[in-house]
Short mmCIF file of C-alpha atoms in Angstrom, two decimals:
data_model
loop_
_atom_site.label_atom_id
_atom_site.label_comp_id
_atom_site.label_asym_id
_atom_site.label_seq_id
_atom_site.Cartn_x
_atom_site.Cartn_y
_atom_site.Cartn_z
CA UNK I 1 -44.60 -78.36 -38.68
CA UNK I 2 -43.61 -76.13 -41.27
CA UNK I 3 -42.94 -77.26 -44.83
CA UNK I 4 -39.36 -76.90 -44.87
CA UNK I 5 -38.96 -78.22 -41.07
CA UNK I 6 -41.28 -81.69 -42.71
CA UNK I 7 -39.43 -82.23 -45.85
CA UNK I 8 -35.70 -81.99 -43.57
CA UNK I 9 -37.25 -84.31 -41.38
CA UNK I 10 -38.32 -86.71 -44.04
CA UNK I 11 -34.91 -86.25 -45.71
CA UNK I 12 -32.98 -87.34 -41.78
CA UNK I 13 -34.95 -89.74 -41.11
CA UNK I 14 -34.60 -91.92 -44.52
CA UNK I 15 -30.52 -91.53 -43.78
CA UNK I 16 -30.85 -92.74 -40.03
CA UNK I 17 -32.61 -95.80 -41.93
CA UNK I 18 -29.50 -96.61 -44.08
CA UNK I 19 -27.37 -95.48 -41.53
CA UNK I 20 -23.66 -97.65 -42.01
CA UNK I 21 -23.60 -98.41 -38.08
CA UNK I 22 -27.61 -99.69 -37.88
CA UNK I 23 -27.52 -101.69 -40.89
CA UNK I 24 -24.08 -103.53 -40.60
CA UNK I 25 -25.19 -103.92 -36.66
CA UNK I 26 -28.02 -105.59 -37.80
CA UNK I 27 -26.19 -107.79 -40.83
CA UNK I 28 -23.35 -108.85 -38.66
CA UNK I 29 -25.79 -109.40 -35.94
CA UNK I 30 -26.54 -112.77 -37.42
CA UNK I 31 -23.30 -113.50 -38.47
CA UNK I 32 -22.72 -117.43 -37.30
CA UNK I 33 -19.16 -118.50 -35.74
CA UNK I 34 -16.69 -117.54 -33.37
CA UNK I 35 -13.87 -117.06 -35.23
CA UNK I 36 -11.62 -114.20 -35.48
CA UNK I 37 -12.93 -111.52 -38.26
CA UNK I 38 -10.40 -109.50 -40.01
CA UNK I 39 -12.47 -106.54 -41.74
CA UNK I 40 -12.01 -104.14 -44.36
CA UNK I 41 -14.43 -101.24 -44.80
CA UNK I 42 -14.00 -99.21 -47.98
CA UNK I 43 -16.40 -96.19 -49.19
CA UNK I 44 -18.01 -92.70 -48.18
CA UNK I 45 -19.20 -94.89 -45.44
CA UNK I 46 -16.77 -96.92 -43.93
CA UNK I 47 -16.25 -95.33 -40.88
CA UNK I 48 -19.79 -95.25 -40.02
CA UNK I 49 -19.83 -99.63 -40.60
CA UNK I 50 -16.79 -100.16 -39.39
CA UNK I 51 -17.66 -98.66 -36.51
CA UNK I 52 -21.31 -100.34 -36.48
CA UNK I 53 -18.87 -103.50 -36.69
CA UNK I 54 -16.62 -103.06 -33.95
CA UNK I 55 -20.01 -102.78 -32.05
CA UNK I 56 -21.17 -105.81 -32.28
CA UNK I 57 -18.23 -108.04 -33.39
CA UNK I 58 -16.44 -106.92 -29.73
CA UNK I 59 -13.14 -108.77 -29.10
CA UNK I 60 -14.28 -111.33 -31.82
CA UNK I 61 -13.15 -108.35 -34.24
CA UNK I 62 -9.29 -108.79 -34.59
CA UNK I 63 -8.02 -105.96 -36.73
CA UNK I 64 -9.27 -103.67 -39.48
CA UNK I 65 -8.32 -101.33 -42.56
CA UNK I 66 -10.68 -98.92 -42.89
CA UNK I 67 -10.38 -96.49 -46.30
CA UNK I 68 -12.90 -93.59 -46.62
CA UNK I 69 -12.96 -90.22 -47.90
CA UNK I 70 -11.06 -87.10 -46.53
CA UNK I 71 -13.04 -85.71 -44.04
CA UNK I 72 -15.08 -88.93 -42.97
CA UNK I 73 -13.15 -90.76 -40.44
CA UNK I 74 -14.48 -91.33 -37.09
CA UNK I 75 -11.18 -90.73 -34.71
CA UNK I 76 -13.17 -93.53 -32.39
CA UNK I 77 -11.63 -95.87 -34.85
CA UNK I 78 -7.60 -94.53 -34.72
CA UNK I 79 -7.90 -94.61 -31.06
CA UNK I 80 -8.29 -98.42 -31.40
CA UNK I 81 -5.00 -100.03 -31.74
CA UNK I 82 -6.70 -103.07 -34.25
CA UNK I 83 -7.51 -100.09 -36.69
CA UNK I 84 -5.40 -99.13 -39.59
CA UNK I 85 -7.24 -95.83 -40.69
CA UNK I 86 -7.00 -94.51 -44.01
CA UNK I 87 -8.28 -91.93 -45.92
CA UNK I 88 -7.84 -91.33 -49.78
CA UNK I 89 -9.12 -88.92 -52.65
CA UNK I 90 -12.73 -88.36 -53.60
CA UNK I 91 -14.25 -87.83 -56.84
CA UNK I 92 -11.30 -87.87 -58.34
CA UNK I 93 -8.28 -90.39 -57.63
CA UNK I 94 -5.31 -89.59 -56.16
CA UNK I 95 -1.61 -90.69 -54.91
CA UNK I 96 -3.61 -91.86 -51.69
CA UNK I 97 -6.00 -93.65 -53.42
CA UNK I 98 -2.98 -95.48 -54.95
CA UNK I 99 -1.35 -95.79 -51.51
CA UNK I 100 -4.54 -97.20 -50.28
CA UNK I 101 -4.63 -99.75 -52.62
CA UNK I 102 -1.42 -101.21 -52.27
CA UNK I 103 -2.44 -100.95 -48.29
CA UNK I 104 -5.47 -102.99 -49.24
CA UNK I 105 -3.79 -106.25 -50.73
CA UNK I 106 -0.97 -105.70 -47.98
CA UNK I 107 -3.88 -106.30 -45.42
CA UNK I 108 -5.32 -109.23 -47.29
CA UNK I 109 -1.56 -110.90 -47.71
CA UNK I 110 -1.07 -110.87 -44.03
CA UNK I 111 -4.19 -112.20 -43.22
CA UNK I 112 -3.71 -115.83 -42.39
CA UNK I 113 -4.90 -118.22 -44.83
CA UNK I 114 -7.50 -119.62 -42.65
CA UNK I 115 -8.62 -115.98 -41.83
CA UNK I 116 -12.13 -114.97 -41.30
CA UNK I 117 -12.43 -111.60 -43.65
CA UNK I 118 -15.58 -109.48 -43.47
CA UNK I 119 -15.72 -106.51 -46.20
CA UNK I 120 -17.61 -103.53 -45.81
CA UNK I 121 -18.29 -101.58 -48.86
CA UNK I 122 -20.25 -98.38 -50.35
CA UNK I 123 -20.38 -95.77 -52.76
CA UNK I 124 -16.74 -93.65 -53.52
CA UNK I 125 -14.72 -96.89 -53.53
CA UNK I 126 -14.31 -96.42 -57.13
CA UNK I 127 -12.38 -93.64 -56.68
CA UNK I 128 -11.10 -94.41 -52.76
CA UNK I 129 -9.24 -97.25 -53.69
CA UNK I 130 -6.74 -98.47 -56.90
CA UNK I 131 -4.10 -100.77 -58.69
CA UNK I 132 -2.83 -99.73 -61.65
CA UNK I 133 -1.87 -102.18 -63.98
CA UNK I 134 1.86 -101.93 -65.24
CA UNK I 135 2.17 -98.71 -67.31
CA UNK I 136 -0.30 -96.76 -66.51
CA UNK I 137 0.02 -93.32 -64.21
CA UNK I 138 -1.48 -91.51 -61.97
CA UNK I 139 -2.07 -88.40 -64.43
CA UNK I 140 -4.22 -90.71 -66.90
CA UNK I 141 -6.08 -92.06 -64.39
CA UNK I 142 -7.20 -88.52 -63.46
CA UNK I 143 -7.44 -87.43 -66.73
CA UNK I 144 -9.88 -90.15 -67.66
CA UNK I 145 -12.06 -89.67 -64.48
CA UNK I 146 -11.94 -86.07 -64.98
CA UNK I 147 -13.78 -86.83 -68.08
CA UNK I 148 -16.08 -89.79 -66.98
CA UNK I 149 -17.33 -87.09 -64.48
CA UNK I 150 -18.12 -84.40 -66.43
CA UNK I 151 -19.39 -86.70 -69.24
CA UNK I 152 -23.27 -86.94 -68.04
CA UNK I 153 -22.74 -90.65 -67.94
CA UNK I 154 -24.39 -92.76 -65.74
CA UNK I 155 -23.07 -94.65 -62.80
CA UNK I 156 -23.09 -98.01 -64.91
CA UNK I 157 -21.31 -96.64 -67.84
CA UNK I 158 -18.75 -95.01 -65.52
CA UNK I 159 -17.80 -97.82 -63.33
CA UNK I 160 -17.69 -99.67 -66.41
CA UNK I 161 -14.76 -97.90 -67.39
CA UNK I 162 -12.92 -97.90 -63.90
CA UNK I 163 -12.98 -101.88 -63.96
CA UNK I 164 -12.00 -102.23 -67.29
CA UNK I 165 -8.11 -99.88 -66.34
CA UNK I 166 -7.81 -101.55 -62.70
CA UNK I 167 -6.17 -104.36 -61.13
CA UNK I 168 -8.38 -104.95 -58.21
CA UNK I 169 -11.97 -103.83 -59.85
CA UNK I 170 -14.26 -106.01 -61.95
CA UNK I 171 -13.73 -108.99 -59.46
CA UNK I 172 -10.03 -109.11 -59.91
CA UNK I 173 -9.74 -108.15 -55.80
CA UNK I 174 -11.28 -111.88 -55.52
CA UNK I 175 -8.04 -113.61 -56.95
CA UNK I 176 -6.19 -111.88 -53.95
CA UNK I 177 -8.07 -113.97 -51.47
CA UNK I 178 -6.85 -117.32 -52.30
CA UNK I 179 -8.62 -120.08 -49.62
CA UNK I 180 -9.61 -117.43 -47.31
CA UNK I 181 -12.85 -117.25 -46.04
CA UNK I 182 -14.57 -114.09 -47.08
CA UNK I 183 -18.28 -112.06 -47.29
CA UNK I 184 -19.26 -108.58 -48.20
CA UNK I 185 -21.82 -106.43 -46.96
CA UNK I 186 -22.52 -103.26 -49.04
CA UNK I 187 -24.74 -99.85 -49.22
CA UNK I 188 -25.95 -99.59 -52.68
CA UNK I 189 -25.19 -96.19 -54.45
CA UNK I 190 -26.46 -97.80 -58.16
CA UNK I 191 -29.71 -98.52 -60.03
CA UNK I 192 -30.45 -102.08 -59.57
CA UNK I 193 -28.19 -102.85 -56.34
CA UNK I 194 -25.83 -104.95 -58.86
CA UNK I 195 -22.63 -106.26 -57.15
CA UNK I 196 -20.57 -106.18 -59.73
CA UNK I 197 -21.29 -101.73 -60.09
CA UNK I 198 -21.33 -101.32 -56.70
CA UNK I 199 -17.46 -100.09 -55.95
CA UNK I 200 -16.98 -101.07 -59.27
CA UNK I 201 -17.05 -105.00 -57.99
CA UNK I 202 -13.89 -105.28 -55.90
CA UNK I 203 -15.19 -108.71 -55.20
CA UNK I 204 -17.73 -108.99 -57.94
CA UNK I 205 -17.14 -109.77 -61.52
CA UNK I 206 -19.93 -108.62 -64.06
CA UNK I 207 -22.35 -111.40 -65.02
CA UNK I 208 -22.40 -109.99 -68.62
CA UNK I 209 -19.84 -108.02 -70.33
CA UNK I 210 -20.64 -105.05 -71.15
CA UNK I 211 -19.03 -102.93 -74.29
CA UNK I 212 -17.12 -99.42 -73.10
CA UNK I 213 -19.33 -96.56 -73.33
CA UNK I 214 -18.01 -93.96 -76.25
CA UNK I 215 -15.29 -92.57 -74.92
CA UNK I 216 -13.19 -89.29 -76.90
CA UNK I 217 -10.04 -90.12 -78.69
CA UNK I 218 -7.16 -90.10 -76.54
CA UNK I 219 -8.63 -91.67 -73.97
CA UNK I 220 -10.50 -94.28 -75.47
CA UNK I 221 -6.71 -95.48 -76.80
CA UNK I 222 -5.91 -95.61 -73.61
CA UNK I 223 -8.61 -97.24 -71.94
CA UNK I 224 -7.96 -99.79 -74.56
CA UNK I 225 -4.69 -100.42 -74.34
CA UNK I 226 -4.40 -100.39 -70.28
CA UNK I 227 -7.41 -102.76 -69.95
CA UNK I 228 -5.76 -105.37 -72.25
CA UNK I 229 -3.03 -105.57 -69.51
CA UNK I 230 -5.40 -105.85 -66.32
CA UNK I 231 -5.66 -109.95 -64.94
CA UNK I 232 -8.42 -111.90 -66.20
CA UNK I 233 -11.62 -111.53 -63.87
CA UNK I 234 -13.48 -114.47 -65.42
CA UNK I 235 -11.20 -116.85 -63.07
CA UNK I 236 -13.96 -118.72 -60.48
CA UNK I 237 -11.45 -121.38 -59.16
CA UNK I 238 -11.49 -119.37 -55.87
CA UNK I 239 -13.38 -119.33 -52.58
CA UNK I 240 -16.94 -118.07 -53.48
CA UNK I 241 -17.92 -114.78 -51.80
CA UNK I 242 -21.45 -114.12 -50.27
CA UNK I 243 -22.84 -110.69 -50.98
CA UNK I 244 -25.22 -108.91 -48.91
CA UNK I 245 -26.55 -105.29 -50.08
CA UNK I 246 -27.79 -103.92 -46.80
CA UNK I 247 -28.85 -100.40 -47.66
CA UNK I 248 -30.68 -99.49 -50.75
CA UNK I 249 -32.32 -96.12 -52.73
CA UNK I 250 -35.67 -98.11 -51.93
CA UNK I 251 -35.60 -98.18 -47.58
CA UNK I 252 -34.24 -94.53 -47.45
CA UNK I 253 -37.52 -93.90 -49.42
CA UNK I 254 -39.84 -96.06 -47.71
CA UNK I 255 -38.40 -94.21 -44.75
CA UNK I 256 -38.72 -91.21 -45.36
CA UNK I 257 -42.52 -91.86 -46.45
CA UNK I 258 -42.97 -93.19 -43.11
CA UNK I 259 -42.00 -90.36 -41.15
CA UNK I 260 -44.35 -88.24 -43.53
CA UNK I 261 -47.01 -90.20 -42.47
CA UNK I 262 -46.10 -90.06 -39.08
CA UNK I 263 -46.47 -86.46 -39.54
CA UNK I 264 -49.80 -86.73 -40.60
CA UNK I 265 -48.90 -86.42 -44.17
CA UNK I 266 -50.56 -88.27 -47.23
CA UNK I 267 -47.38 -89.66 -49.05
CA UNK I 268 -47.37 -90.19 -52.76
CA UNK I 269 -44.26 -92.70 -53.26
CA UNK I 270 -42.85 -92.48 -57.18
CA UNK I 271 -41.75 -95.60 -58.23
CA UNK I 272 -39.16 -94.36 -61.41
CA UNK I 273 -35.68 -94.37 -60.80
CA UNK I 274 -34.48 -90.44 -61.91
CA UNK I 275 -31.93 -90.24 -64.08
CA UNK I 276 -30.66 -88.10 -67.02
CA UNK I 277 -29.76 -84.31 -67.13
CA UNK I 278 -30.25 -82.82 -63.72
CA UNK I 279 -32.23 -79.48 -65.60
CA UNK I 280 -35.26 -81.11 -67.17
CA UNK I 281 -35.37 -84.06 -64.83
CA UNK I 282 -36.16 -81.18 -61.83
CA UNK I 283 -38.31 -78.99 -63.86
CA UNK I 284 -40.57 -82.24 -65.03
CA UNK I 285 -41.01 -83.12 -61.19
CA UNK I 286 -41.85 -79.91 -60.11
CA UNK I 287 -44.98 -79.83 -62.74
CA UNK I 288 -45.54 -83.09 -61.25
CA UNK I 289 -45.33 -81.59 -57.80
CA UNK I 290 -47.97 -79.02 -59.25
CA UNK I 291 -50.33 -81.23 -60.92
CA UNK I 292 -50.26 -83.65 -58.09
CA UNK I 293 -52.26 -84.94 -55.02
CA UNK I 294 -51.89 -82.62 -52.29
CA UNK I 295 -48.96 -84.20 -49.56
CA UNK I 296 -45.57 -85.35 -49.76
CA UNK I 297 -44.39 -86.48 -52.93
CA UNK I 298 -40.86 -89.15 -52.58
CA UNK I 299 -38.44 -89.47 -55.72
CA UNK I 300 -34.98 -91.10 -55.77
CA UNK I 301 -32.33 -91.85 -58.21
CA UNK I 302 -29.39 -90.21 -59.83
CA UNK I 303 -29.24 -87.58 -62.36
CA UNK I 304 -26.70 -86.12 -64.29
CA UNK I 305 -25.20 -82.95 -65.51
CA UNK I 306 -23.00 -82.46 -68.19
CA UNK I 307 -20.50 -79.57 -67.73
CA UNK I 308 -19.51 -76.59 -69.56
CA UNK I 309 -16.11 -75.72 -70.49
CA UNK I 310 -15.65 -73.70 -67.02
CA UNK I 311 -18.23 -74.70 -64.73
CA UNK I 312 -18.71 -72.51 -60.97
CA UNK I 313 -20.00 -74.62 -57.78
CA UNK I 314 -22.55 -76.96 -57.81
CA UNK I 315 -23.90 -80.03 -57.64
CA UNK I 316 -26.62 -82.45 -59.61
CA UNK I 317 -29.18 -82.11 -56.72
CA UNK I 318 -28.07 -78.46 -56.29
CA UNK I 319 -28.98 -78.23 -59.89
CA UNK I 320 -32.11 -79.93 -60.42
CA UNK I 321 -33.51 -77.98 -57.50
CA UNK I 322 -33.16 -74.83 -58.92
CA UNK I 323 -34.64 -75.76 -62.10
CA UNK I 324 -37.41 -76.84 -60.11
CA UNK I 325 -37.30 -73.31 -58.50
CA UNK I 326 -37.95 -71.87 -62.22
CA UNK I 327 -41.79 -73.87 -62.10
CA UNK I 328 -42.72 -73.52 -58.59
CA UNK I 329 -42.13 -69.71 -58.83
CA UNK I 330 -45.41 -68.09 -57.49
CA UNK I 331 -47.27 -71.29 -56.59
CA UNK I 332 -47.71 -70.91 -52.67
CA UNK I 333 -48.01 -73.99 -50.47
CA UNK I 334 -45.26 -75.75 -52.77
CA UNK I 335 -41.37 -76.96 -51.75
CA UNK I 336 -38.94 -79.02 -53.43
CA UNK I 337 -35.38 -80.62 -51.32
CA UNK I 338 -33.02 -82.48 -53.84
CA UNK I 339 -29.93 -83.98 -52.20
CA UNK I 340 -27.22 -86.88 -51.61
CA UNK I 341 -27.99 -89.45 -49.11
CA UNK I 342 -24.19 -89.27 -49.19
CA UNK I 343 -24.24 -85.73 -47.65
CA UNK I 344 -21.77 -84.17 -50.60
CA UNK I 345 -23.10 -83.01 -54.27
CA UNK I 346 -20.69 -82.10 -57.02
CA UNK I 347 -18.17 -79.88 -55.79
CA UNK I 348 -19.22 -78.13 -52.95
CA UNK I 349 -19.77 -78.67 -48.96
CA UNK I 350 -23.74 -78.69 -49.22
CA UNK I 351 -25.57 -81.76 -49.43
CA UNK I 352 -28.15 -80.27 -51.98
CA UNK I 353 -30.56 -77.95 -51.84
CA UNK I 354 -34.52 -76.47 -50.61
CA UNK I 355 -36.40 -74.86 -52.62
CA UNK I 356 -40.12 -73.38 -52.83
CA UNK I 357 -42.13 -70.54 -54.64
CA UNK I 358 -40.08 -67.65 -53.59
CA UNK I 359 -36.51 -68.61 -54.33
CA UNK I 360 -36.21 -67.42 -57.74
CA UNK I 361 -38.40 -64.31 -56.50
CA UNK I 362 -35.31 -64.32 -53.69
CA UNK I 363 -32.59 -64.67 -55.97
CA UNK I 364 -33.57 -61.79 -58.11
CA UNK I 365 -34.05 -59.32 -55.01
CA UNK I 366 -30.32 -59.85 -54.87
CA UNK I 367 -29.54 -59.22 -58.07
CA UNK I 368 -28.79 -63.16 -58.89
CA UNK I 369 -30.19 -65.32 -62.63
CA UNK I 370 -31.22 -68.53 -62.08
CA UNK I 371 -30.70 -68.94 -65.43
CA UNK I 372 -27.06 -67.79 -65.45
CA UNK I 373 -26.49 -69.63 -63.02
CA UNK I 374 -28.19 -73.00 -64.60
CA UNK I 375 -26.03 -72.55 -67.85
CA UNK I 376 -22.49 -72.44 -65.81
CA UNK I 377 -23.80 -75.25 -63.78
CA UNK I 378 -22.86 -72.75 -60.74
CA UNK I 379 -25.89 -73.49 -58.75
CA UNK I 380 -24.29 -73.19 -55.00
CA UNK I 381 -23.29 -69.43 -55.40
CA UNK I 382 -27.05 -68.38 -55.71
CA UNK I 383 -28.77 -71.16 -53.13
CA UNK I 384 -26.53 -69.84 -50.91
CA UNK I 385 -27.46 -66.41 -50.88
CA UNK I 386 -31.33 -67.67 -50.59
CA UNK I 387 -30.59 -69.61 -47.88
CA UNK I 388 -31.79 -72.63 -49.72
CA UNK I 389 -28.55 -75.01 -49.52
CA UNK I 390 -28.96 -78.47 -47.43
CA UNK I 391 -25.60 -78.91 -45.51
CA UNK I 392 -25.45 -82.32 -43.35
CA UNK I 393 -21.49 -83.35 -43.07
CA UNK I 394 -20.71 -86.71 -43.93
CA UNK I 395 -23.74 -89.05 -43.23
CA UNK I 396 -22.25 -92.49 -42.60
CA UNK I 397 -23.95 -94.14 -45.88
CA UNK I 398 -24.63 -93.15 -49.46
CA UNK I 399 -27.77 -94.77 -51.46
CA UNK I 400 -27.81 -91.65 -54.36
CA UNK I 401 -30.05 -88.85 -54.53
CA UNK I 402 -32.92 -88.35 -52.46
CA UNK I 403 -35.89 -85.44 -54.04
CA UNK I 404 -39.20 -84.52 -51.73
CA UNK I 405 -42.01 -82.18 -52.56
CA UNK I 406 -44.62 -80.75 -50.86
CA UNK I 407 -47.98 -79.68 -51.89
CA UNK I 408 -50.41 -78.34 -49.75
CA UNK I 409 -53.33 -78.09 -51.31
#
């Protein structure tokens, strides 16, 4: 196999691991009772679980809002008449995502008071999904996500920020419930698997409060002033909700060392979790790739890149792979893939990217910088003309970035 072919098929099989439809097949499959289930699947992924729901909950499953991004439904799911099929606006919020959310506590008001209510949730809800709290519009919210985006904050420090303006995040979704029954089963798209980051905890308040991060005047006044009139989230007089985290960062990569060694391949599983600026993080692991044992070398995480004043098309993995593409120049044998699990990175089509000793070699035959292209964080434009982009479609889950190297000898 060649070393592109093995890296692509490491990369597929890690996502048919944390597939939405295997792993909520197999949660729900031991899911106790007969009673009725009304479900709500939320995320990048919600088609993919809802419809690994609907497998194996049969008639048992009673109706269902599903919310995902444009461009991930499944039309299996609007062709069954117990599915209300939405899809809202991803990275940034939009009217949908506000028409989604008042969809979302319509659903849960009409479910009966003894109802059975199974939620499905991954990465994107944050921005999928919203209540405002009185005062506060639609342009703020953007502007303040615009921001949080192009910030080079983490995941934590973000979603910290979406609870602290919303209505439903930060465990306030709970109080909606009342006596109903309830569980949640999510894919994990943040460090740690935390419930209370994951969607920005719809259902799961933060065990410690954590200060905002520093936010830019204007919209830290904001911030401030909308989150003093969101509900309290501290309220625990209501019906406990188990979590479940299905999917995690850690089985797409024990996956996708498997199928290396099922190739034949000696497999040299990192343990960090990557983070910070997408730039150095990819040149660092390509010198790592370099100095390393000869094989397949398995990072995850989620890096970060903060944008210029008029950034092109691009992505974080996107970007960290072609700083990798400055080291590896002119080292034969040696490969590099950086991309979502998610299938999407920044904002372009392409999942990531694949890179090895001849892309920036490549890049200049065509009259291309890398490095012009690294300082306008306007990656896509040149991996494109290489040949080097990753393009999958939607994947049906989303457990961050995935990076794998190969070394030959």
């Amino acid at each position: 196999m060649r070393d592109r072919d093995c890296l692509l098929h490491c990369f597929h099989s890690a996502l048919e691991a944390v597939h939405g439809g295997t792993v909520v097949r197999r949660a729900l499959g031991r899911l106790k009772g007969r009673d009725p289930i009304h479900l709500v699947a939320i995320g990048k992924a919600a088609a993919a679980m809802a419809e690994g729901a609907r497998t194996i909950l049969g008639e048992r499953l009673v109706r269902a809002l599903v919310i995902t991004r444009h461009g991930h439904a499944d039309p299996r799911l609007s062709r069954d008449q117990r599915f209300i099929c939405l899809q809202a606006d991803h990275p940034l919020p939009g009217a949908d995502s506000l028409l989604a959310g008042g969809r979302l506590l319509d659903f849960i008001r009409l479910t009966p008071e003894q109802g059975h209510m199974v939620f499905l949730i991954s990465g994107g809800t944050s921005s999928l999904v919203e209540v405002l709290p009185p005062g506060a519009g639609l342009g703020e919210l953007q502007r303040v996500n615009g921001w949080l985006l192009g910030s080079g904050l983490d995941i934590l420090a973000m979603n910290r920020v979406r609870a602290a303006i919303s209505c439903i995040k930060g465990g306030r979704l709970r109080s909606h419930l009342g006596q109903r029954r309830a569980e949640a089963y999510l894919i994990s798209d943040v460090p740690g698997d935390d419930p209370a980051v994951i969607g920005s905890g719809l259902l799961v308040p933060p065990s410690v409060a954590r200060p905002l991060p520093e936010l830019p005047p204007g919209i830290r006044e904001w911030v401030t002033a909308m989150a003093a009139r969101v509900p309290d989230c501290t309220d625990t007089s209501g019906v406990a909700v188990p979590v479940h985290v299905v999917a995690t960062l850690r089985d797409a990569c024990r996956a996708a060392a498997a199928a290396a060694e099922r190739c034949g391949m000696n497999v040299t599983l990192h343990g960090e979790f990557l983070r910070g600026e997408a730039a150095p993080c990819g040149e660092r692991l390509a010198r790592e790739l370099l100095a390393g044992p000869p094989g397949i070398h398995i990072w995850g995480g989620e890096t970060t890149v903060t944008l210029p004043a008029d950034p092109g098309l691009g992505g974080r993995n996107q970007h960290l792979a072609l700083a990798a593409a400055r080291v590896l120049a002119g080292h034969p044998g040696m490969a590099l893939l950086a991309a979502g699990t998610d299938g999407s990175d920044g904002n372009t089509r392409a999942a990531g990217a694949l890179v090895d000793a001849g892309t920036a070699a490549r890049a200049g035959a065509l009259g291309l910088d890398v490095e012009q292209a690294l300082a306008g964080a306007d990656a896509h434009v040149l991996l494109k003309a290489c040949g080097d982009l990753v393009t999958t479609g939607p994947t049906g889950t989303n457990v961050m970035d995935l990076v794998i190297g190969i070394r030959q000898s």
